[in-house]
Amino acid sequence: MNGVTRSVEKKSLRDAYGATLLELGDSNKNIVVLDADLSSSTRTSKFAKKHADRFFNMGVAEQDMISTAAGFAAAGKIPFVSTFAIFATGRAWDQVRQSVCLSGMNVKIVASHGGITVGEDGPTHQALEDITLMRVLPNLTVIVPADAHETSAVIKKVAETDGPFYVRTSRDKFPVLFDEGQPFEIGKGTVMRDGSDVTIIACGVMVSKALTAAEILLADGISAVVINMPTIKPIDEDLILKMAETTGAIVTAEEHSVIGGLGGAVAEVVSEKRPCPVVKVGMKSGFGKSGKPEELLNAYNMNSAAIVEASLRAVSMKL
Amino acid sequence: MKLTNDVEELNKIARELRIDILTMLNKAVSGHSGGSLSAIDILTALYFGRMKHDPAMSVEEDRDKFVLSKGHGAPALYAVLAKCAYFERSQLNSLRKLNAMLSGHPFSPSTPGVEVSTGSLGQGLSMANGMALANKLDGKKGHVFCMMGDGENQEGQVWEAAMTSAHYGLDNVVAILDHNGLQIDGAVSDIMGVEPLDKKWAAFGWEVIEIDGHDMAAILDAIDRALAVKGKPALILAHTVKGKGVSFMENKAEYHGVPPSDDELKIALEELLPA
């Protein structure tokens, strides 16, 4: 609907980040970029090559990197900081809290390799807790784009908006869902598909899985709304409450722990303001393991079949 | 700010500021006495003797900046900032009180003159590096001073930051190590040894300048020497006495996080006020 085209074409979110950052760096000389020895993986290497004077490789020292970025921000720069999601949010959590968020520093943390689709590197490198860790921090806006084109739009918006941000991208390529140049608004979810029986709220790679699930559900006579919810914080309360009202059942889907992430955020909203069943699809089995991205998504029930099952359960539990 | 080279004058200011520190801590009924008193001579030398700064920020382009990485020494910084008129002196009375300008540890959004928020140890030097790198990018001549504690040198991030300063040749960073030898639980050497600090910092690529951190002339000279270092960062390793200036607090770890009681304040003021 709304001109959204489904496609089997897949594009890399981190490539989109690298290209957008390069473009922004050309026009905004205040942008500086920091990376912790992963610039070829996070794609900040493109910026590094063109704007060597404004690129700072901090070595394998994520804590120092985050605080250094806060110093840059205190001096009026716009630092983009990149590494893998697990290190940016786990290794350096206190630095994100104390150096960045506490003073509302204008630091943009854009982490690649979120979720289980990190794949073969295994559980040490699969960030399944990062959204929870970042969402709890005051002043921080948390965004999980669903495809490459949305990533570009998010990065542009983040660069021009004052304040600290956490943006999670991925190692794997994700299906293209949006047109290029599609605008992005912070704090707004978008209805990807309309329906009446249940609302599936998803982020990241799970948005495309949710759209597939909605088609399967329709064959079973269940009409599902699919919402892309890229901004996890501040979450789009109005849209969630509207859907709780109109469909009376919600499923959340994320490539992340079911504790405290998108599902937690949605449940917090409805439990206080408009109670209805919220069934969460996400990581329920602790840590991941090595494997191919799709294998892992299937092994840990983060796929369309799991969303279908969750939707049926949510509908059956309607108040 | 008009600066001075007059050691007598600076010592007089430091003595007044010690009184301010103890008085505000007594009124707050909590806070860190020992480390504020060990740091105050150095802070006095910086803010009244050497740093190019101005509460009106009229020298923004090339102004020097200060980061108190050992954020628990906040009372010392607040006393200095109040005397420099970054805010009303009366604010000192509301240290640590609800909705006051002066938080328990430095909090930049609420306190004029505080560049960044500190208190979680080990993060200040990294932030100072970021500010110094930005100065280099912008061609600004200002230096960034960063004061750490010796216990703080147990934090791994300090050494990450030490590598960064040296790697990027940040000769516009001057770190000051308030080496009073004590931390909350006791002597630094008993809790977790950090020595040899001079050799460690030198091995990390820093110019190390070792002084008595209560000898005002030596402090001024050390700052001058640090500012003259080119191509690498400089560390002033300042040997200090925790609780300096108050007989019953000197070299007592027990006064790390304890304010003076009313009776103790009375005795301390008698010691500090000119006869």
Coordinates of C-alpha atoms in Angstrom, one line a residue:
Chain A
M1 CA 0.0 0.0 0.0
N2 CA 0.9 3.7 -0.2
G3 CA 3.3 3.0 -3.0
V4 CA 5.4 0.6 -0.9
T5 CA 6.7 -2.0 -3.2
R6 CA 7.8 -5.5 -2.0
S7 CA 10.8 -6.7 -3.7
V8 CA 13.2 -9.6 -3.5
E9 CA 16.0 -7.2 -4.1
K10 CA 18.4 -7.1 -1.1
K11 CA 20.6 -4.2 -0.2
S12 CA 23.2 -3.6 2.5
L13 CA 22.3 -1.2 5.2
R14 CA 25.9 -0.6 6.2
D15 CA 26.7 0.2 2.6
A16 CA 23.9 2.8 2.6
Y17 CA 25.4 4.2 5.8
G18 CA 28.8 4.5 4.4
A19 CA 27.6 6.2 1.2
T20 CA 25.3 8.6 3.0
L21 CA 28.0 9.5 5.5
L22 CA 30.4 10.3 2.7
E23 CA 27.8 12.5 1.1
L24 CA 27.1 14.3 4.3
G25 CA 30.8 14.8 4.9
D26 CA 31.2 16.6 1.6
S27 CA 28.6 19.2 2.6
N28 CA 29.0 19.4 6.4
K29 CA 32.5 20.1 7.5
N30 CA 31.5 19.8 11.1
I31 CA 31.0 16.1 10.8
V32 CA 33.8 13.9 12.2
V33 CA 33.9 10.1 12.2
L34 CA 35.4 7.8 14.7
D35 CA 35.8 4.0 14.4
A36 CA 37.4 1.3 16.5
D37 CA 39.4 -0.7 13.9
L38 CA 36.3 -1.9 12.1
S39 CA 36.0 0.8 9.5
S40 CA 36.0 -1.6 6.6
S41 CA 33.2 -3.5 8.2
T42 CA 31.1 -0.6 9.3
R43 CA 31.8 1.2 6.0
T44 CA 33.1 4.4 7.5
S45 CA 36.3 3.6 5.5
K46 CA 34.7 5.5 2.6
F47 CA 34.6 8.6 4.7
A48 CA 38.1 7.9 6.0
K49 CA 39.5 7.8 2.5
K50 CA 38.0 11.0 1.3
H51 CA 38.1 13.0 4.5
A52 CA 41.2 11.7 6.2
D53 CA 41.6 14.8 8.3
R54 CA 38.1 14.3 9.9
F55 CA 38.4 10.5 10.4
F56 CA 39.8 9.2 13.6
N57 CA 40.6 5.5 14.0
M58 CA 40.6 4.9 17.8
G59 CA 42.0 1.4 17.6
V60 CA 40.3 -1.4 19.5
A61 CA 39.2 0.9 22.3
E62 CA 35.5 1.5 22.2
Q63 CA 35.2 3.1 25.6
D64 CA 37.8 5.7 24.7
M65 CA 36.1 6.2 21.4
I66 CA 32.7 7.0 22.8
S67 CA 34.1 9.5 25.4
T68 CA 36.4 11.1 22.8
A69 CA 33.3 11.6 20.6
A70 CA 31.6 13.4 23.5
G71 CA 34.6 15.7 23.7
F72 CA 34.3 16.4 20.0
A73 CA 30.6 17.2 20.5
A74 CA 31.4 19.5 23.5
A75 CA 33.6 21.4 21.1
G76 CA 30.8 21.8 18.6
K77 CA 31.5 19.0 16.2
I78 CA 29.1 16.4 15.0
P79 CA 30.8 13.0 15.7
F80 CA 29.5 9.8 14.0
V81 CA 30.8 6.8 15.9
S82 CA 30.8 3.4 14.5
T83 CA 31.7 -0.2 15.5
F84 CA 29.7 -3.4 16.0
A85 CA 26.5 -3.0 17.9
I86 CA 27.7 -5.3 20.7
F87 CA 30.8 -3.2 21.4
A88 CA 29.2 0.2 21.1
T89 CA 26.4 -0.6 23.5
G90 CA 27.8 -3.3 25.7
R91 CA 31.5 -2.6 26.0
A92 CA 31.0 1.1 26.2
W93 CA 27.6 1.4 27.9
D94 CA 28.9 3.5 30.8
Q95 CA 30.6 5.9 28.4
V96 CA 27.4 6.2 26.4
R97 CA 25.6 7.0 29.7
Q98 CA 28.1 9.2 31.4
S99 CA 30.0 11.0 28.6
V100 CA 27.2 11.2 26.1
C101 CA 23.6 10.9 27.3
L102 CA 24.0 12.6 30.7
S103 CA 24.9 16.0 29.1
G104 CA 22.8 15.3 25.9
M105 CA 26.0 15.4 23.8
N106 CA 25.4 15.6 20.0
V107 CA 27.0 12.2 19.4
K108 CA 25.7 9.8 16.7
I109 CA 26.4 6.2 17.4
V110 CA 25.7 4.2 14.3
A111 CA 26.5 0.6 14.9
S112 CA 26.5 -2.2 12.4
H113 CA 26.2 -5.9 13.0
G114 CA 23.0 -5.7 15.1
G115 CA 21.1 -8.9 15.8
I116 CA 21.5 -12.6 15.0
T117 CA 22.0 -12.0 11.3
V118 CA 25.7 -11.3 12.2
G119 CA 25.7 -15.0 11.5
E120 CA 28.9 -17.1 11.4
D121 CA 30.9 -15.0 13.9
G122 CA 28.6 -16.4 16.6
P123 CA 27.3 -15.2 20.0
T124 CA 30.2 -13.0 21.0
H125 CA 29.4 -10.7 18.1
Q126 CA 25.6 -11.0 17.9
A127 CA 24.0 -8.0 19.6
L128 CA 20.7 -9.2 20.9
E129 CA 20.5 -6.9 23.9
D130 CA 21.6 -3.5 22.4
I131 CA 18.1 -2.0 21.9
T132 CA 17.3 -2.7 25.6
L133 CA 20.6 -1.3 26.7
M134 CA 20.2 1.9 24.7
R135 CA 16.5 2.3 25.2
V136 CA 16.8 2.7 28.9
L137 CA 19.2 5.7 28.6
P138 CA 17.6 9.2 29.0
N139 CA 18.1 11.7 26.2
L140 CA 19.0 9.0 23.7
T141 CA 16.9 8.4 20.5
V142 CA 17.0 4.8 19.3
I143 CA 16.4 3.9 15.7
V144 CA 16.4 0.6 13.8
P145 CA 16.0 1.1 10.1
A146 CA 14.4 -1.7 8.1
D147 CA 16.2 -1.4 4.8
A148 CA 19.0 0.4 3.0
H149 CA 16.9 3.3 1.7
E150 CA 15.4 3.9 5.1
T151 CA 19.0 3.8 6.5
S152 CA 20.1 6.7 4.2
A153 CA 17.1 8.7 5.2
V154 CA 17.7 8.1 8.9
I155 CA 21.3 9.1 8.7
K156 CA 20.5 12.3 7.0
K157 CA 17.8 13.1 9.6
V158 CA 20.1 12.2 12.5
A159 CA 22.9 14.4 11.2
E160 CA 20.7 17.5 11.1
T161 CA 19.0 16.8 14.5
D162 CA 20.7 17.9 17.7
G163 CA 21.2 15.4 20.4
P164 CA 22.5 11.8 21.0
F165 CA 21.3 9.0 18.7
Y166 CA 21.8 5.2 18.5
V167 CA 21.2 3.8 15.1
R168 CA 21.4 0.0 14.6
T169 CA 22.3 -1.4 11.2
S170 CA 23.3 -4.9 10.1
R171 CA 25.9 -7.0 8.6
D172 CA 23.5 -8.9 6.3
K173 CA 21.7 -7.4 3.3
F174 CA 18.0 -6.9 3.9
P175 CA 15.1 -6.8 1.4
V176 CA 14.4 -3.4 -0.1
L177 CA 11.1 -2.1 1.2
F178 CA 11.1 1.6 0.5
D179 CA 11.8 3.8 -2.5
E180 CA 15.0 5.8 -2.6
G181 CA 14.7 9.3 -1.2
Q182 CA 11.8 8.3 1.0
P183 CA 11.6 10.9 3.9
F184 CA 12.0 9.8 7.5
E185 CA 10.4 11.2 10.5
I186 CA 11.8 10.6 14.0
G187 CA 9.3 8.9 16.4
K188 CA 6.7 7.9 13.7
G189 CA 5.8 4.4 12.8
T190 CA 4.4 3.8 9.3
V191 CA 1.6 1.5 8.3
M192 CA 3.0 -0.8 5.6
R193 CA -0.2 -2.8 5.2
D194 CA -3.7 -2.2 6.5
G195 CA -5.9 -4.7 8.3
S196 CA -8.5 -5.2 11.1
D197 CA -7.8 -8.3 13.2
V198 CA -4.3 -7.9 14.6
T199 CA -1.4 -5.5 14.4
I200 CA 2.1 -6.6 13.7
I201 CA 4.7 -4.0 14.8
A202 CA 8.2 -4.8 13.5
C203 CA 11.6 -3.2 13.1
G204 CA 14.7 -4.0 11.1
V205 CA 14.8 -7.2 9.1
M206 CA 11.6 -8.4 10.8
V207 CA 9.5 -5.9 8.8
S208 CA 9.8 -7.9 5.6
K209 CA 9.1 -11.1 7.6
A210 CA 6.0 -9.4 9.0
L211 CA 4.7 -8.5 5.5
T212 CA 5.1 -12.2 4.4
A213 CA 3.3 -13.3 7.6
A214 CA 0.4 -10.9 6.9
E215 CA -0.1 -12.6 3.5
I216 CA -0.1 -16.1 5.1
L217 CA -2.5 -14.9 7.7
L218 CA -4.9 -13.4 5.1
A219 CA -5.1 -16.9 3.5
D220 CA -6.3 -18.1 6.9
G221 CA -8.9 -15.3 6.9
I222 CA -7.0 -13.0 9.3
S223 CA -6.4 -9.5 8.3
A224 CA -3.2 -8.1 9.8
V225 CA -1.9 -4.5 10.0
V226 CA 1.8 -4.3 9.5
I227 CA 3.7 -1.4 11.0
N228 CA 7.3 -0.5 10.5
M229 CA 8.5 1.0 13.8
P230 CA 12.0 2.3 13.2
T231 CA 12.1 4.6 16.1
I232 CA 12.1 2.5 19.2
K233 CA 12.6 5.5 21.4
P234 CA 10.6 7.8 21.6
I235 CA 8.1 5.2 20.5
D236 CA 5.0 6.2 18.5
E237 CA 2.5 5.9 21.3
D238 CA -0.4 7.4 19.3
L239 CA -0.1 4.9 16.5
I240 CA 0.3 2.0 19.0
L241 CA -2.8 3.0 21.0
K242 CA -4.8 3.6 17.8
M243 CA -4.0 0.1 16.6
A244 CA -4.7 -1.4 20.1
E245 CA -8.1 0.2 19.8
T246 CA -8.9 -0.8 16.3
T247 CA -7.5 -4.3 16.2
G248 CA -7.4 -5.2 19.9
A249 CA -4.3 -7.5 19.5
I250 CA -0.7 -6.8 18.9
V251 CA 2.4 -8.8 17.8
T252 CA 5.8 -7.4 18.0
A253 CA 8.7 -8.7 15.9
E254 CA 12.4 -7.9 16.3
E255 CA 15.8 -9.4 15.7
H256 CA 16.6 -8.9 19.4
S257 CA 15.8 -10.3 22.8
V258 CA 12.1 -10.2 23.8
I259 CA 13.2 -8.6 27.0
G260 CA 13.1 -4.8 26.9
G261 CA 13.4 -4.2 23.2
L262 CA 10.6 -3.1 20.7
G263 CA 8.2 -5.7 22.3
G264 CA 9.0 -4.3 25.7
A265 CA 8.4 -0.7 24.5
V266 CA 5.1 -1.5 22.9
A267 CA 3.9 -3.5 26.0
E268 CA 4.8 -0.6 28.2
V269 CA 2.5 1.7 26.2
V270 CA -0.5 -0.6 26.0
S271 CA -0.3 -2.0 29.5
E272 CA -0.7 1.5 30.9
K273 CA -3.0 3.1 28.5
R274 CA -5.1 0.6 26.5
P275 CA -4.5 -3.0 27.6
C276 CA -4.6 -5.7 24.9
P277 CA -2.7 -8.9 24.2
V278 CA 0.9 -8.3 23.1
V279 CA 2.7 -11.4 21.9
K280 CA 6.4 -10.9 21.2
V281 CA 8.5 -12.5 18.5
G282 CA 12.2 -12.3 19.1
M283 CA 15.1 -14.0 20.8
K284 CA 13.8 -16.2 23.6
S285 CA 16.7 -18.6 24.0
G286 CA 19.5 -16.6 25.6
F287 CA 22.6 -16.4 23.4
G288 CA 22.9 -17.3 19.7
K289 CA 25.4 -19.5 17.9
S290 CA 27.3 -19.6 14.6
G291 CA 25.3 -20.2 11.4
K292 CA 24.0 -18.5 8.3
P293 CA 21.7 -15.5 9.0
E294 CA 18.6 -17.2 7.6
E295 CA 19.4 -20.4 9.4
L296 CA 19.7 -18.6 12.7
L297 CA 16.5 -16.6 12.2
N298 CA 14.7 -19.9 11.6
A299 CA 16.5 -21.7 14.4
Y300 CA 15.4 -19.1 17.0
N301 CA 11.9 -18.5 15.7
M302 CA 12.5 -15.1 14.3
N303 CA 10.7 -15.6 11.0
S304 CA 7.3 -15.3 9.3
A305 CA 6.0 -18.6 10.6
A306 CA 6.7 -17.4 14.2
I307 CA 4.9 -14.2 13.5
V308 CA 1.9 -16.1 12.1
E309 CA 1.8 -18.3 15.2
A310 CA 2.1 -15.3 17.4
S311 CA -0.7 -13.5 15.6
L312 CA -3.1 -16.4 15.9
R313 CA -2.3 -16.5 19.6
A314 CA -2.8 -12.8 20.0
V315 CA -6.2 -12.9 18.2
S316 CA -7.3 -15.9 20.4
M317 CA -6.4 -13.9 23.6
K318 CA -8.4 -10.8 22.6
L319 CA -10.0 -9.2 25.7
Chain B
M1 CA 40.5 36.9 33.2
K2 CA 43.5 38.8 34.5
L3 CA 46.2 36.3 35.4
T4 CA 49.0 36.7 37.9
N5 CA 52.5 35.4 38.4
D6 CA 52.6 36.4 42.1
V7 CA 53.1 33.2 44.1
E8 CA 52.1 35.0 47.3
E9 CA 48.9 36.2 45.8
L10 CA 48.1 32.7 44.4
N11 CA 48.8 31.1 47.8
K12 CA 46.5 33.6 49.4
I13 CA 43.7 32.7 46.9
A14 CA 44.3 29.0 47.5
R15 CA 43.9 29.5 51.2
E16 CA 40.6 31.3 50.7
L17 CA 39.4 28.6 48.4
R18 CA 40.2 25.9 50.9
I19 CA 37.9 27.8 53.3
D20 CA 35.2 27.9 50.6
I21 CA 35.6 24.2 50.0
L22 CA 35.3 23.2 53.6
T23 CA 32.5 25.6 54.2
M24 CA 30.4 24.3 51.3
L25 CA 31.1 20.7 52.2
N26 CA 30.0 21.3 55.7
K27 CA 26.8 22.9 54.5
A28 CA 26.2 20.1 52.0
V29 CA 26.7 17.5 54.8
S30 CA 28.3 15.2 52.3
G31 CA 31.0 15.3 49.6
H32 CA 34.7 14.8 49.1
S33 CA 37.1 16.8 51.3
G34 CA 40.4 15.1 50.9
G35 CA 40.8 15.1 47.1
S36 CA 39.4 18.7 46.8
L37 CA 42.1 20.0 49.2
S38 CA 44.9 18.0 47.4
A39 CA 43.8 19.5 44.0
I40 CA 43.2 23.2 45.0
D41 CA 46.7 24.6 44.7
I42 CA 46.9 23.3 41.1
L43 CA 43.5 24.5 40.2
T44 CA 44.4 27.9 41.6
A45 CA 47.5 28.1 39.5
L46 CA 45.6 27.1 36.4
Y47 CA 42.6 29.4 36.7
F48 CA 44.3 32.5 38.3
G49 CA 47.8 32.0 36.9
R50 CA 47.9 30.4 33.5
M51 CA 44.6 29.4 31.7
K52 CA 43.3 31.8 29.1
H53 CA 39.6 31.8 30.0
D54 CA 36.8 34.2 30.8
P55 CA 33.3 33.7 32.2
A56 CA 32.0 36.0 29.5
M57 CA 33.6 33.5 27.0
S58 CA 35.1 36.6 25.2
V59 CA 38.2 34.5 24.3
E60 CA 36.2 31.6 22.8
E61 CA 38.5 31.2 19.8
D62 CA 41.6 30.3 21.6
R63 CA 40.4 29.8 25.1
D64 CA 41.9 27.1 27.3
K65 CA 39.5 24.5 28.7
F66 CA 39.6 22.3 31.9
V67 CA 38.2 18.9 32.5
L68 CA 38.0 17.6 36.1
S69 CA 38.2 13.9 35.3
K70 CA 38.3 13.1 39.1
G71 CA 34.9 14.5 39.3
H72 CA 34.6 14.0 43.0
G73 CA 36.9 17.0 43.4
A74 CA 34.0 19.1 42.3
P75 CA 34.0 21.4 45.4
A76 CA 37.5 22.6 44.4
L77 CA 36.4 23.3 40.9
Y78 CA 33.2 25.1 42.1
A79 CA 35.2 27.2 44.5
V80 CA 37.5 28.3 41.7
L81 CA 34.6 28.9 39.2
A82 CA 32.7 31.0 41.8
K83 CA 35.8 33.1 42.5
C84 CA 36.2 33.6 38.7
A85 CA 32.5 34.8 38.7
Y86 CA 31.2 32.0 36.4
F87 CA 28.3 32.0 38.8
E88 CA 27.2 33.8 42.0
R89 CA 29.2 32.9 45.0
S90 CA 26.0 32.3 46.9
Q91 CA 25.5 29.1 44.8
L92 CA 28.2 27.5 46.9
N93 CA 25.8 27.3 49.8
S94 CA 23.5 25.0 47.8
L95 CA 26.1 22.4 46.8
R96 CA 24.4 18.9 46.4
K97 CA 20.9 20.3 47.2
L98 CA 17.8 19.5 45.2
N99 CA 17.5 21.6 42.1
A100 CA 20.8 23.4 42.9
M101 CA 23.2 24.6 40.2
L102 CA 26.0 22.6 41.8
S103 CA 25.6 18.9 41.5
G104 CA 27.6 16.3 43.6
H105 CA 29.8 15.7 40.6
P106 CA 30.4 18.2 37.7
F107 CA 27.3 18.3 35.5
S108 CA 27.9 20.6 32.5
P109 CA 24.2 21.4 31.6
S110 CA 23.6 23.1 34.9
T111 CA 26.9 24.7 35.8
P112 CA 28.5 27.5 33.9
G113 CA 32.2 26.9 33.3
V114 CA 31.9 23.1 33.5
E115 CA 32.8 21.8 30.0
V116 CA 31.7 18.2 30.4
S117 CA 30.1 16.0 33.0
T118 CA 32.5 13.8 35.0
G119 CA 32.4 11.5 38.0
S120 CA 32.4 8.0 36.5
L121 CA 36.2 7.8 36.7
G122 CA 38.4 7.3 33.7
Q123 CA 36.4 9.2 31.0
G124 CA 37.7 12.8 31.3
L125 CA 41.0 12.4 29.4
S126 CA 39.1 10.8 26.5
M127 CA 36.8 13.8 26.4
A128 CA 39.7 16.2 26.7
N129 CA 41.3 14.4 23.7
G130 CA 38.1 15.0 21.7
M131 CA 38.1 18.7 22.6
A132 CA 41.8 18.9 21.7
L133 CA 41.4 17.1 18.4
A134 CA 38.6 19.5 17.6
N135 CA 40.8 22.5 18.4
K136 CA 43.5 21.1 16.1
L137 CA 40.9 20.7 13.3
D138 CA 39.7 24.2 13.7
G139 CA 43.2 25.7 14.1
K140 CA 42.4 27.0 17.6
K141 CA 45.3 27.5 19.9
G142 CA 43.6 26.7 23.2
H143 CA 44.9 23.9 25.4
V144 CA 42.8 21.4 27.2
F145 CA 43.8 20.6 30.8
C146 CA 42.6 17.4 32.4
M147 CA 43.1 16.6 36.1
M148 CA 43.0 12.9 37.1
G149 CA 43.4 11.1 40.4
D150 CA 45.9 8.5 41.1
G151 CA 43.3 5.9 42.0
E152 CA 41.6 6.8 38.8
N153 CA 44.7 5.5 36.9
Q154 CA 43.4 2.0 37.8
E155 CA 40.7 2.5 35.2
G156 CA 41.6 0.9 31.9
Q157 CA 40.1 3.7 29.8
V158 CA 42.7 6.1 31.2
W159 CA 45.4 4.1 29.3
E160 CA 43.3 3.9 26.2
A161 CA 43.0 7.7 26.3
A162 CA 46.7 8.0 27.1
M163 CA 47.5 6.1 23.8
T164 CA 45.1 8.3 21.9
S165 CA 46.7 11.6 23.1
A166 CA 50.2 10.3 22.1
H167 CA 49.1 8.7 18.9
Y168 CA 47.5 11.9 17.6
G169 CA 50.4 14.0 19.0
L170 CA 48.1 16.1 21.1
D171 CA 50.6 18.7 22.4
N172 CA 47.5 20.8 23.2
V173 CA 46.6 18.3 26.0
V174 CA 48.0 18.8 29.5
A175 CA 47.1 16.1 31.9
I176 CA 47.6 16.6 35.6
L177 CA 47.8 13.7 38.0
D178 CA 46.8 14.6 41.5
H179 CA 49.0 11.9 43.1
N180 CA 47.9 12.0 46.8
G181 CA 48.5 8.3 47.2
L182 CA 45.1 7.6 48.8
Q183 CA 41.8 6.3 47.5
I184 CA 38.5 5.5 49.3
D185 CA 39.5 2.1 50.7
G186 CA 43.1 3.1 51.7
A187 CA 46.5 3.6 50.2
V188 CA 46.6 3.3 46.4
S189 CA 49.6 1.0 46.8
D190 CA 47.6 -1.4 49.0
I191 CA 44.4 -1.4 47.0
M192 CA 45.8 -1.7 43.5
G193 CA 49.3 -0.6 42.7
V194 CA 49.7 1.9 39.9
E195 CA 53.5 2.6 40.2
P196 CA 55.7 3.5 38.5
L197 CA 53.5 6.3 37.2
D198 CA 56.3 8.3 35.8
K199 CA 57.7 5.5 33.8
K200 CA 54.2 4.3 32.7
W201 CA 53.2 7.6 31.3
A202 CA 56.6 8.2 29.7
A203 CA 56.3 4.7 28.1
F204 CA 52.9 5.7 26.8
G205 CA 54.5 8.5 24.9
W206 CA 54.0 11.4 27.3
E207 CA 56.4 14.1 28.5
V208 CA 56.3 13.7 32.3
I209 CA 57.0 16.6 34.6
E210 CA 57.2 15.7 38.2
I211 CA 56.6 18.3 40.9
D212 CA 55.4 19.0 44.5
G213 CA 51.7 19.8 43.8
H214 CA 51.6 22.3 46.7
D215 CA 54.6 24.4 45.7
M216 CA 52.9 27.2 43.8
A217 CA 56.1 28.3 42.0
A218 CA 56.8 24.8 40.9
I219 CA 53.2 24.3 39.7
L220 CA 53.4 27.5 37.6
D221 CA 56.8 26.4 36.2
A222 CA 55.4 22.9 35.4
I223 CA 52.4 24.4 33.5
D224 CA 54.8 26.6 31.5
R225 CA 57.0 23.6 30.7
A226 CA 54.0 21.5 29.7
L227 CA 52.6 24.2 27.4
A228 CA 56.0 24.4 25.7
V229 CA 56.1 20.7 24.8
K230 CA 55.6 20.1 21.1
G231 CA 54.5 17.0 19.2
K232 CA 53.3 15.0 22.2
P233 CA 51.1 15.4 25.3
A234 CA 52.4 16.4 28.7
L235 CA 51.6 15.0 32.1
I236 CA 52.3 16.9 35.3
L237 CA 52.8 14.2 37.9
A238 CA 51.9 16.3 41.0
H239 CA 52.8 14.8 44.4
T240 CA 50.1 16.0 46.7
V241 CA 48.7 15.4 50.2
K242 CA 45.2 14.4 50.5
G243 CA 43.4 16.8 52.9
K244 CA 46.3 19.3 52.5
G245 CA 46.0 22.4 54.7
V246 CA 43.8 20.8 57.4
S247 CA 46.0 19.0 60.0
F248 CA 43.5 16.3 61.0
M249 CA 42.6 15.6 57.4
E250 CA 46.1 15.3 55.9
N251 CA 47.0 11.9 54.6
K252 CA 43.8 10.4 55.9
A253 CA 41.9 8.1 53.4
E254 CA 38.9 8.4 55.8
Y255 CA 38.3 12.0 54.6
H256 CA 38.0 10.9 50.9
G257 CA 34.3 11.2 50.9
V258 CA 33.5 12.8 54.2
P259 CA 32.7 16.5 54.8
P260 CA 33.9 18.4 57.9
S261 CA 31.4 18.4 60.9
D262 CA 30.6 21.7 62.5
D263 CA 33.3 21.2 65.1
E264 CA 35.9 20.1 62.5
L265 CA 35.1 23.1 60.3
K266 CA 35.7 25.4 63.3
I267 CA 39.2 23.9 63.9
A268 CA 40.0 23.8 60.1
L269 CA 39.1 27.5 59.7
E270 CA 41.2 28.4 62.7
E271 CA 44.1 26.7 60.9
L272 CA 43.5 28.3 57.6
L273 CA 42.5 31.9 58.6
P274 CA 45.4 34.2 58.9
A275 CA 46.3 34.8 62.6

